[in-house]
Coordinates of C-alpha atoms in Angstrom, one line a residue:
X1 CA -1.3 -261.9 67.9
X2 CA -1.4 -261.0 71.6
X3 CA -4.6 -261.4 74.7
X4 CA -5.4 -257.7 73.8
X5 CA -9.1 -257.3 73.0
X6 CA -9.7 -256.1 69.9
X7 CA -10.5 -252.2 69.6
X8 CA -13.2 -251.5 66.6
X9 CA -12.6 -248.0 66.7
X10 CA -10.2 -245.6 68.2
X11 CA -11.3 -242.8 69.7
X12 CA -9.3 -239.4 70.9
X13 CA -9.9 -240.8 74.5
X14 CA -8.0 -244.5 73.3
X15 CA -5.3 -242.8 71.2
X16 CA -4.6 -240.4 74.2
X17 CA -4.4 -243.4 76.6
X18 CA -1.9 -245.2 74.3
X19 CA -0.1 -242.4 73.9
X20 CA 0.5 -241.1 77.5
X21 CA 1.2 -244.5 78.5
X22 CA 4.2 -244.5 75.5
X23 CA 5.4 -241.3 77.0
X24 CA 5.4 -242.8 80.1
X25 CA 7.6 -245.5 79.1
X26 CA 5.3 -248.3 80.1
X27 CA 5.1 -249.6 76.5
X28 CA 6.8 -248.7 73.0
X29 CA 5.3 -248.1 69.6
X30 CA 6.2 -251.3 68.5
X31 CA 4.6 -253.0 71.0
X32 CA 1.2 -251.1 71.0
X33 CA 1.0 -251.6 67.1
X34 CA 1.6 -255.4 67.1
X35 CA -0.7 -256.3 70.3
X36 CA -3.8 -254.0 67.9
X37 CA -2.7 -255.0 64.8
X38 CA -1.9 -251.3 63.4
X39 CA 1.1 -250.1 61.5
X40 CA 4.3 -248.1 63.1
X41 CA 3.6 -245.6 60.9
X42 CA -0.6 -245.3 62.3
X43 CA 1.1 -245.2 66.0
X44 CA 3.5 -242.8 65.5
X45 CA 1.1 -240.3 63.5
X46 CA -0.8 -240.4 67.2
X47 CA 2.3 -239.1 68.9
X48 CA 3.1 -236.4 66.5
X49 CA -0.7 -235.3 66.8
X50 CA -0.2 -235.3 70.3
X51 CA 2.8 -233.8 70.3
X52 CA 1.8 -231.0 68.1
X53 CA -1.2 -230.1 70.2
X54 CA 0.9 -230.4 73.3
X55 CA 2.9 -227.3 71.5
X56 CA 0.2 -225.7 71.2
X57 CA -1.4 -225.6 74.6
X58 CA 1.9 -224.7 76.0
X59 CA 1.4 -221.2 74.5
X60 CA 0.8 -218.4 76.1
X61 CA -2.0 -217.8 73.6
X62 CA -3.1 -221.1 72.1
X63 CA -4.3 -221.2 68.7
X64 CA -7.8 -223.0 68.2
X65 CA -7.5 -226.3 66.0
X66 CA -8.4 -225.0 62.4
X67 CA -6.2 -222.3 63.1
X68 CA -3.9 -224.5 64.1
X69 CA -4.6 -226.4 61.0
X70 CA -4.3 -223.9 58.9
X71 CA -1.1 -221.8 60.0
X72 CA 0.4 -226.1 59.2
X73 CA -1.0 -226.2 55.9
X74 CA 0.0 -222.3 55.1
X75 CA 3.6 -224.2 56.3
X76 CA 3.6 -227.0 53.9
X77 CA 2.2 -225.1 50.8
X78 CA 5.7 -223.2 51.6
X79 CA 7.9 -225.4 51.8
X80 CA 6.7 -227.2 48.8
X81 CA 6.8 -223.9 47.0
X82 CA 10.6 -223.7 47.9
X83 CA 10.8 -226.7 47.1
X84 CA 9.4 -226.8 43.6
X85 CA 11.5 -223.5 42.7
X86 CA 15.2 -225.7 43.7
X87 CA 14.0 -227.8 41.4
X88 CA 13.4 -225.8 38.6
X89 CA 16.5 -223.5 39.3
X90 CA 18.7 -227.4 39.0
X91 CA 16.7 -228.5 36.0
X92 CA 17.6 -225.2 34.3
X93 CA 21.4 -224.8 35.5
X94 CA 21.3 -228.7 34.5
X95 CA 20.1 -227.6 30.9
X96 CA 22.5 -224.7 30.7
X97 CA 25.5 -227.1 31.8
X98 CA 24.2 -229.6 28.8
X99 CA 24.0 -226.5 26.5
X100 CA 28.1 -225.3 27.4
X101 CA 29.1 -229.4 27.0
X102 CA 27.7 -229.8 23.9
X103 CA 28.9 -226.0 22.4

């Protein structure tokens, strides 16, 4: 464990500092998550955040955060969807391949 005082609770303003300073180069991921005791994985969900909103600003006409949100989750619940049919389409050419092995 490193000098670095202990942070109780991270706010936007924290996160944003760590952040900027990663993009700036002046310290890495790993570094930040061992000197406050977090996990790579908590660290690097900060940057995509960021980097997300950062998107989003950079449009001409920026969408405000729950319809931000929203147009993501509208995303996902897509992509599982495909998802979820490939599966089912290769279970059932899987069956039908059983099926013409065992006729």
């Amino acid at each position: 464990m490193s000098n670095a005082p202990t942070v109780k609770r991270w706010t936007a303003k924290r996160k944003a500092a760590v952040v900027m300073d990663i993009f700036k180069g002046k310290t890495t991921v790993a570094e930040v998550a061992r000197q406050h005791d977090l996990t790579f994985s908590e660290v690097e969900g900060w940057i995509e955040e960021a980097q997300r909103s950062m998107k989003n600003r950079f449009r001409a006409r920026p969408k405000d955060s729950c319809e931000q949100y929203e147009s993501e989750l509208r995303e996902t619940k897509e992509a599982l969807g495909e998802a979820h049919l490939q599966i089912y389409a290769l279970k059932k050419w899987r069956r039908l391949l059983d099926e013409d092995e065992n006729s």
